[in-house]
């Protein structure tokens, strides 16, 4: 990828993720305002832009766009209203993680997200029900902490304790 193009893509991904984060705060702080519709529109636009980037250039890996932009792309993907985009990118992220071109934890988050959306047990326990603050079902839960450690995540019980402390 041409360095100037990589820099422009990185800036665009970070800008879009920052905009979504700002709208998420507004929607949370002002639930009766227009922010929820604005957030939905932002997420749809971000998904469309990310889909175009991925079709033209592949998944925005750390070696192509840098760590902040690759993480921004993952955040955009996780909030995209398009499961087919998430599924196709999940496979690209899996390959990139296996090749060392993006963090393995990126694959953990999108793999769990897709599993939960498909009604299947997740692998790493990264998705938590916001109402109960309990993880959605986890496949082979007795070994989840080993899988989490392999991708750089702490023990599931620790994550859940931190979530409950913040609630």
PDB file of C-alpha atoms in Angstrom, residues 13-143:
ATOM      1  CA  UNK A  13     -10.588   5.267  10.509  1.00  0.00           C
ATOM      2  CA  UNK A  14      -9.537   7.062  13.686  1.00  0.00           C
ATOM      3  CA  UNK A  15     -11.731  10.067  12.851  1.00  0.00           C
ATOM      4  CA  UNK A  16     -14.757   7.854  12.286  1.00  0.00           C
ATOM      5  CA  UNK A  17     -14.210   5.871  15.500  1.00  0.00           C
ATOM      6  CA  UNK A  18     -13.767   9.104  17.480  1.00  0.00           C
ATOM      7  CA  UNK A  19     -16.971  10.527  16.006  1.00  0.00           C
ATOM      8  CA  UNK A  20     -18.886   7.385  16.960  1.00  0.00           C
ATOM      9  CA  UNK A  21     -17.457   7.460  20.490  1.00  0.00           C
ATOM     10  CA  UNK A  22     -18.591  11.072  20.869  1.00  0.00           C
ATOM     11  CA  UNK A  23     -22.098  10.229  19.670  1.00  0.00           C
ATOM     12  CA  UNK A  24     -22.220   7.231  22.021  1.00  0.00           C
ATOM     13  CA  UNK A  25     -21.480   9.537  24.971  1.00  0.00           C
ATOM     14  CA  UNK A  26     -24.152  11.984  23.833  1.00  0.00           C
ATOM     15  CA  UNK A  27     -26.716   9.182  23.409  1.00  0.00           C
ATOM     16  CA  UNK A  28     -25.892   7.825  26.855  1.00  0.00           C
ATOM     17  CA  UNK A  29     -26.029  11.229  28.548  1.00  0.00           C
ATOM     18  CA  UNK A  30     -29.145  12.469  26.681  1.00  0.00           C
ATOM     19  CA  UNK A  31     -31.345   9.440  25.924  1.00  0.00           C
ATOM     20  CA  UNK A  32     -34.335  11.557  24.908  1.00  0.00           C
ATOM     21  CA  UNK A  33     -32.402  13.620  22.349  1.00  0.00           C
ATOM     22  CA  UNK A  34     -31.676  13.012  18.677  1.00  0.00           C
ATOM     23  CA  UNK A  35     -28.395  11.284  19.474  1.00  0.00           C
ATOM     24  CA  UNK A  36     -29.584   7.690  19.062  1.00  0.00           C
ATOM     25  CA  UNK A  37     -30.643   8.318  15.455  1.00  0.00           C
ATOM     26  CA  UNK A  38     -27.388  10.166  14.801  1.00  0.00           C
ATOM     27  CA  UNK A  39     -25.436   7.266  16.300  1.00  0.00           C
ATOM     28  CA  UNK A  40     -27.277   4.723  14.144  1.00  0.00           C
ATOM     29  CA  UNK A  41     -26.598   6.802  11.030  1.00  0.00           C
ATOM     30  CA  UNK A  42     -22.938   7.170  12.003  1.00  0.00           C
ATOM     31  CA  UNK A  43     -22.563   3.425  12.502  1.00  0.00           C
ATOM     32  CA  UNK A  44     -24.194   2.681   9.147  1.00  0.00           C
ATOM     33  CA  UNK A  45     -21.925   5.179   7.386  1.00  0.00           C
ATOM     34  CA  UNK A  46     -18.869   3.831   9.180  1.00  0.00           C
ATOM     35  CA  UNK A  47     -19.764   0.274   8.193  1.00  0.00           C
ATOM     36  CA  UNK A  48     -20.167   1.311   4.569  1.00  0.00           C
ATOM     37  CA  UNK A  49     -16.813   3.122   4.591  1.00  0.00           C
ATOM     38  CA  UNK A  50     -15.063   0.213   6.303  1.00  0.00           C
ATOM     39  CA  UNK A  51     -16.575  -2.229   3.804  1.00  0.00           C
ATOM     40  CA  UNK A  52     -15.201  -0.142   0.945  1.00  0.00           C
ATOM     41  CA  UNK A  53     -11.752  -0.002   2.544  1.00  0.00           C
ATOM     42  CA  UNK A  54     -11.720  -3.756   3.103  1.00  0.00           C
ATOM     43  CA  UNK A  55     -12.879  -4.523  -0.459  1.00  0.00           C
ATOM     44  CA  UNK A  56     -10.208  -2.269  -1.942  1.00  0.00           C
ATOM     45  CA  UNK A  57      -7.271  -2.821   0.429  1.00  0.00           C
ATOM     46  CA  UNK A  58      -8.000  -5.768   2.723  1.00  0.00           C
ATOM     47  CA  UNK A  59      -8.300  -5.599   6.485  1.00  0.00           C
ATOM     48  CA  UNK A  60      -6.525  -2.514   7.950  1.00  0.00           C
ATOM     49  CA  UNK A  61      -3.778  -4.363   9.792  1.00  0.00           C
ATOM     50  CA  UNK A  62      -1.269  -2.826  12.192  1.00  0.00           C
ATOM     51  CA  UNK A  63       1.530  -3.194   9.660  1.00  0.00           C
ATOM     52  CA  UNK A  64      -0.499  -1.213   7.084  1.00  0.00           C
ATOM     53  CA  UNK A  65      -2.207   1.558   9.049  1.00  0.00           C
ATOM     54  CA  UNK A  66      -0.722   1.400  12.560  1.00  0.00           C
ATOM     55  CA  UNK A  67      -2.140   0.123  15.838  1.00  0.00           C
ATOM     56  CA  UNK A  68      -4.542   3.007  16.610  1.00  0.00           C
ATOM     57  CA  UNK A  69      -6.210   2.835  13.184  1.00  0.00           C
ATOM     58  CA  UNK A  70      -6.381  -0.969  13.191  1.00  0.00           C
ATOM     59  CA  UNK A  71      -8.075  -0.830  16.595  1.00  0.00           C
ATOM     60  CA  UNK A  72     -10.405   1.916  15.320  1.00  0.00           C
ATOM     61  CA  UNK A  73     -11.358  -0.357  12.407  1.00  0.00           C
ATOM     62  CA  UNK A  74     -12.174  -3.128  14.876  1.00  0.00           C
ATOM     63  CA  UNK A  75     -14.363  -0.785  16.951  1.00  0.00           C
ATOM     64  CA  UNK A  76     -16.197   0.317  13.812  1.00  0.00           C
ATOM     65  CA  UNK A  77     -16.673  -3.322  12.815  1.00  0.00           C
ATOM     66  CA  UNK A  78     -17.973  -4.382  16.233  1.00  0.00           C
ATOM     67  CA  UNK A  79     -20.670  -1.677  16.090  1.00  0.00           C
ATOM     68  CA  UNK A  80     -21.546  -2.161  12.419  1.00  0.00           C
ATOM     69  CA  UNK A  81     -25.179  -3.054  11.742  1.00  0.00           C
ATOM     70  CA  UNK A  82     -24.065  -5.525   9.058  1.00  0.00           C
ATOM     71  CA  UNK A  83     -23.423  -9.086  10.274  1.00  0.00           C
ATOM     72  CA  UNK A  84     -22.249 -10.217   6.829  1.00  0.00           C
ATOM     73  CA  UNK A  85     -19.488  -7.576   6.940  1.00  0.00           C
ATOM     74  CA  UNK A  86     -18.556  -8.704  10.438  1.00  0.00           C
ATOM     75  CA  UNK A  87     -18.383 -12.347   9.378  1.00  0.00           C
ATOM     76  CA  UNK A  88     -16.243 -11.668   6.315  1.00  0.00           C
ATOM     77  CA  UNK A  89     -13.889  -9.431   8.281  1.00  0.00           C
ATOM     78  CA  UNK A  90     -13.698 -11.970  11.126  1.00  0.00           C
ATOM     79  CA  UNK A  91     -11.999 -14.368   8.739  1.00  0.00           C
ATOM     80  CA  UNK A  92      -9.610 -11.672   7.461  1.00  0.00           C
ATOM     81  CA  UNK A  93      -8.742 -10.706  11.039  1.00  0.00           C
ATOM     82  CA  UNK A  94      -8.165 -14.360  11.965  1.00  0.00           C
ATOM     83  CA  UNK A  95      -5.648 -14.680   9.135  1.00  0.00           C
ATOM     84  CA  UNK A  96      -3.977 -11.370   9.974  1.00  0.00           C
ATOM     85  CA  UNK A  97      -3.668 -12.384  13.641  1.00  0.00           C
ATOM     86  CA  UNK A  98      -2.226 -15.755  12.657  1.00  0.00           C
ATOM     87  CA  UNK A  99       0.322 -13.941  10.459  1.00  0.00           C
ATOM     88  CA  UNK A 100       1.208 -11.491  13.257  1.00  0.00           C
ATOM     89  CA  UNK A 101      -0.185  -8.480  11.370  1.00  0.00           C
ATOM     90  CA  UNK A 102      -2.767  -7.579  14.004  1.00  0.00           C
ATOM     91  CA  UNK A 103      -3.213  -8.436  17.682  1.00  0.00           C
ATOM     92  CA  UNK A 104      -4.781 -11.805  18.472  1.00  0.00           C
ATOM     93  CA  UNK A 105      -7.145 -10.017  20.841  1.00  0.00           C
ATOM     94  CA  UNK A 106      -8.772  -8.348  17.818  1.00  0.00           C
ATOM     95  CA  UNK A 107      -9.752 -11.788  16.584  1.00  0.00           C
ATOM     96  CA  UNK A 108     -11.048 -12.743  20.039  1.00  0.00           C
ATOM     97  CA  UNK A 109     -13.409  -9.759  20.121  1.00  0.00           C
ATOM     98  CA  UNK A 110     -14.826 -10.197  16.624  1.00  0.00           C
ATOM     99  CA  UNK A 111     -15.053 -14.002  16.933  1.00  0.00           C
ATOM    100  CA  UNK A 112     -17.061 -13.671  20.159  1.00  0.00           C
ATOM    101  CA  UNK A 113     -19.203 -10.911  18.705  1.00  0.00           C
ATOM    102  CA  UNK A 114     -20.121 -13.001  15.665  1.00  0.00           C
ATOM    103  CA  UNK A 115     -20.753 -16.115  17.762  1.00  0.00           C
ATOM    104  CA  UNK A 116     -23.174 -14.268  20.046  1.00  0.00           C
ATOM    105  CA  UNK A 117     -24.942 -12.627  17.101  1.00  0.00           C
ATOM    106  CA  UNK A 118     -25.369 -16.066  15.527  1.00  0.00           C
ATOM    107  CA  UNK A 119     -26.764 -17.498  18.779  1.00  0.00           C
ATOM    108  CA  UNK A 120     -23.691 -19.648  19.391  1.00  0.00           C
ATOM    109  CA  UNK A 121     -21.444 -19.867  22.445  1.00  0.00           C
ATOM    110  CA  UNK A 122     -18.507 -17.490  22.419  1.00  0.00           C
ATOM    111  CA  UNK A 123     -14.892 -18.647  22.791  1.00  0.00           C
ATOM    112  CA  UNK A 124     -13.230 -15.974  24.924  1.00  0.00           C
ATOM    113  CA  UNK A 125     -16.036 -14.541  27.051  1.00  0.00           C
ATOM    114  CA  UNK A 126     -15.581 -10.986  25.800  1.00  0.00           C
ATOM    115  CA  UNK A 127     -19.324 -10.369  25.311  1.00  0.00           C
ATOM    116  CA  UNK A 128     -21.255  -9.630  28.472  1.00  0.00           C
ATOM    117  CA  UNK A 129     -24.998  -9.120  28.819  1.00  0.00           C
ATOM    118  CA  UNK A 130     -25.339  -5.443  29.818  1.00  0.00           C
ATOM    119  CA  UNK A 131     -28.395  -6.162  31.969  1.00  0.00           C
ATOM    120  CA  UNK A 132     -27.071  -9.086  34.019  1.00  0.00           C
ATOM    121  CA  UNK A 133     -23.343  -8.292  33.700  1.00  0.00           C
ATOM    122  CA  UNK A 134     -22.800 -11.982  33.072  1.00  0.00           C
ATOM    123  CA  UNK A 135     -21.086 -13.348  29.975  1.00  0.00           C
ATOM    124  CA  UNK A 136     -23.176 -14.719  27.181  1.00  0.00           C
ATOM    125  CA  UNK A 137     -22.716 -18.521  26.968  1.00  0.00           C
ATOM    126  CA  UNK A 138     -19.086 -19.601  26.600  1.00  0.00           C
ATOM    127  CA  UNK A 139     -17.953 -22.749  24.805  1.00  0.00           C
ATOM    128  CA  UNK A 140     -15.850 -25.009  27.024  1.00  0.00           C
ATOM    129  CA  UNK A 141     -16.038 -22.536  29.900  1.00  0.00           C
ATOM    130  CA  UNK A 142     -13.645 -24.595  32.038  1.00  0.00           C
ATOM    131  CA  UNK A 143     -10.765 -23.644  29.692  1.00  0.00           C
TER     132      UNK A 143
END
